[in-house]
XYZ file of C-alpha atoms in Angstrom:
164
model
C 21.317 -82.113 -30.228
C 23.419 -84.950 -29.547
C 27.210 -85.057 -29.424
C 29.723 -86.027 -31.905
C 33.006 -87.856 -30.701
C 36.229 -87.880 -32.757
C 38.842 -90.608 -32.087
C 41.972 -91.487 -33.944
C 45.611 -91.723 -33.532
C 47.666 -88.489 -32.791
C 48.018 -86.367 -35.864
C 44.933 -87.644 -37.601
C 43.248 -84.358 -37.490
C 40.863 -84.697 -34.523
C 41.524 -81.120 -33.130
C 41.595 -79.247 -36.459
C 38.482 -81.059 -37.744
C 36.598 -80.939 -34.372
C 36.902 -77.058 -34.255
C 35.454 -76.625 -37.837
C 32.827 -79.314 -37.352
C 31.676 -77.728 -34.080
C 31.364 -74.214 -35.763
C 29.488 -75.696 -38.788
C 26.998 -77.652 -36.661
C 26.544 -75.018 -33.998
C 27.993 -77.197 -31.208
C 30.468 -76.471 -28.521
C 33.985 -77.806 -29.148
C 35.890 -79.574 -26.403
C 39.462 -81.007 -26.772
C 39.738 -83.670 -24.099
C 43.458 -83.221 -23.781
C 43.119 -79.539 -23.307
C 40.454 -80.129 -20.614
C 42.843 -82.498 -18.856
C 45.579 -79.822 -18.945
C 43.382 -77.156 -17.615
C 41.986 -79.409 -14.790
C 45.441 -80.513 -13.832
C 47.061 -77.172 -14.268
C 49.901 -78.678 -16.111
C 50.868 -79.922 -19.631
C 50.388 -83.306 -20.886
C 54.169 -84.074 -21.034
C 54.558 -83.048 -17.394
C 51.509 -85.288 -16.430
C 53.280 -88.234 -18.088
C 56.631 -87.441 -16.300
C 54.995 -87.130 -13.042
C 52.192 -89.671 -13.076
C 53.170 -92.032 -16.001
C 50.841 -93.185 -18.758
C 48.635 -94.839 -16.373
C 48.001 -91.695 -14.214
C 47.233 -89.663 -17.487
C 44.744 -92.469 -18.679
C 42.941 -92.269 -15.167
C 42.513 -88.589 -15.558
C 41.348 -88.959 -19.201
C 38.623 -91.449 -18.177
C 37.615 -88.966 -15.236
C 37.324 -86.061 -17.599
C 35.351 -88.115 -20.219
C 32.802 -89.216 -17.508
C 32.399 -85.510 -16.423
C 31.593 -84.663 -20.187
C 28.874 -87.382 -20.419
C 26.361 -84.947 -19.175
C 27.016 -82.491 -21.860
C 24.910 -82.063 -25.068
C 25.459 -80.403 -28.472
C 29.168 -80.901 -28.152
C 32.006 -82.079 -30.479
C 34.534 -83.898 -28.392
C 37.955 -84.504 -29.663
C 39.579 -87.251 -27.714
C 43.295 -87.902 -27.204
C 44.713 -90.886 -29.356
C 45.029 -93.228 -26.547
C 41.234 -93.032 -25.334
C 41.071 -96.570 -26.581
C 43.611 -97.801 -24.218
C 40.969 -98.309 -21.400
C 37.953 -100.552 -22.367
C 35.790 -98.669 -19.923
C 35.943 -95.586 -22.035
C 33.908 -97.359 -24.822
C 30.542 -97.281 -23.009
C 31.121 -93.627 -21.969
C 32.071 -92.641 -25.508
C 28.923 -94.451 -26.935
C 26.782 -92.416 -24.559
C 27.872 -89.146 -26.095
C 26.676 -89.702 -29.667
C 28.203 -91.107 -32.921
C 31.844 -91.933 -32.677
C 33.823 -90.957 -35.754
C 37.342 -92.603 -36.376
C 39.497 -90.148 -38.240
C 42.048 -92.461 -39.901
C 45.399 -91.344 -41.109
C 48.309 -93.508 -42.463
C 51.624 -93.658 -40.580
C 53.339 -91.782 -43.281
C 50.674 -88.989 -43.186
C 50.852 -88.707 -39.397
C 54.640 -88.727 -39.528
C 54.532 -85.716 -41.954
C 52.135 -83.918 -39.812
C 53.899 -84.393 -36.551
C 57.518 -83.985 -37.793
C 58.258 -80.844 -35.630
C 55.817 -81.598 -32.813
C 57.547 -82.121 -29.438
C 54.441 -81.761 -27.249
C 53.450 -85.476 -27.630
C 55.222 -87.796 -25.238
C 54.503 -90.974 -27.264
C 55.686 -89.507 -30.524
C 59.193 -89.017 -29.221
C 59.636 -92.857 -28.972
C 61.630 -94.686 -31.747
C 59.643 -95.122 -35.062
C 59.258 -98.822 -34.536
C 57.387 -98.261 -31.314
C 55.176 -95.399 -32.806
C 54.182 -97.853 -35.679
C 53.687 -100.680 -33.303
C 51.436 -98.376 -31.079
C 49.385 -97.278 -34.297
C 48.997 -101.023 -35.308
C 47.789 -101.981 -31.834
C 45.198 -99.314 -31.784
C 44.059 -99.409 -35.194
C 41.555 -102.487 -34.855
C 40.241 -100.786 -31.628
C 39.518 -97.586 -33.355
C 37.692 -99.440 -36.118
C 35.681 -101.489 -33.541
C 34.641 -98.562 -31.577
C 33.706 -96.285 -34.403
C 30.249 -95.859 -35.845
C 31.872 -94.247 -38.947
C 35.440 -94.146 -40.412
C 36.718 -91.176 -42.255
C 40.124 -91.162 -43.961
C 41.964 -87.979 -43.671
C 45.055 -88.744 -45.688
C 45.621 -86.096 -48.404
C 42.377 -84.228 -47.529
C 41.775 -80.662 -46.445
C 40.047 -79.911 -43.127
C 36.993 -78.750 -45.116
C 36.753 -81.897 -47.113
C 36.955 -84.011 -43.888
C 34.271 -81.929 -42.193
C 31.936 -82.203 -45.219
C 32.404 -85.977 -45.310
C 31.407 -86.133 -41.649
C 28.499 -83.910 -42.133
C 27.281 -86.156 -44.905
C 27.477 -89.204 -42.572
C 25.611 -87.622 -39.510
């Protein structure tokens, strides 16, 4: 059984959707950010502090490559997976790429109290700019787009199941 790859901005629902999707499709679930933390023995905020965003992105690509040999897996990527062009070919090897889209307003509501995301702590204008920069890349890289605004996790998973 092939893999399913979830991409999208932070707060779009990749982790929540990925877990349920894996359960319903009898696949293993892997959260790329969690795997990076496990391999590094450190949190993402600390990796950002110690190595900067570029160091984190290098780790992200390495872990993604390691996962390319897996099968029957739902892979939830970090929101910045699209920051490195070389990740595209690796993602496409995994299986269908599904972009979980959420509006800036929806993301803001979901992440209101979340302090674990280094890029979300930046001023609102920078966060909006980052989303606007990544939006066309998410769309370009995706085989399917699923809007998660105002939808339950069950509804999003059902929509993905109807697409794959």
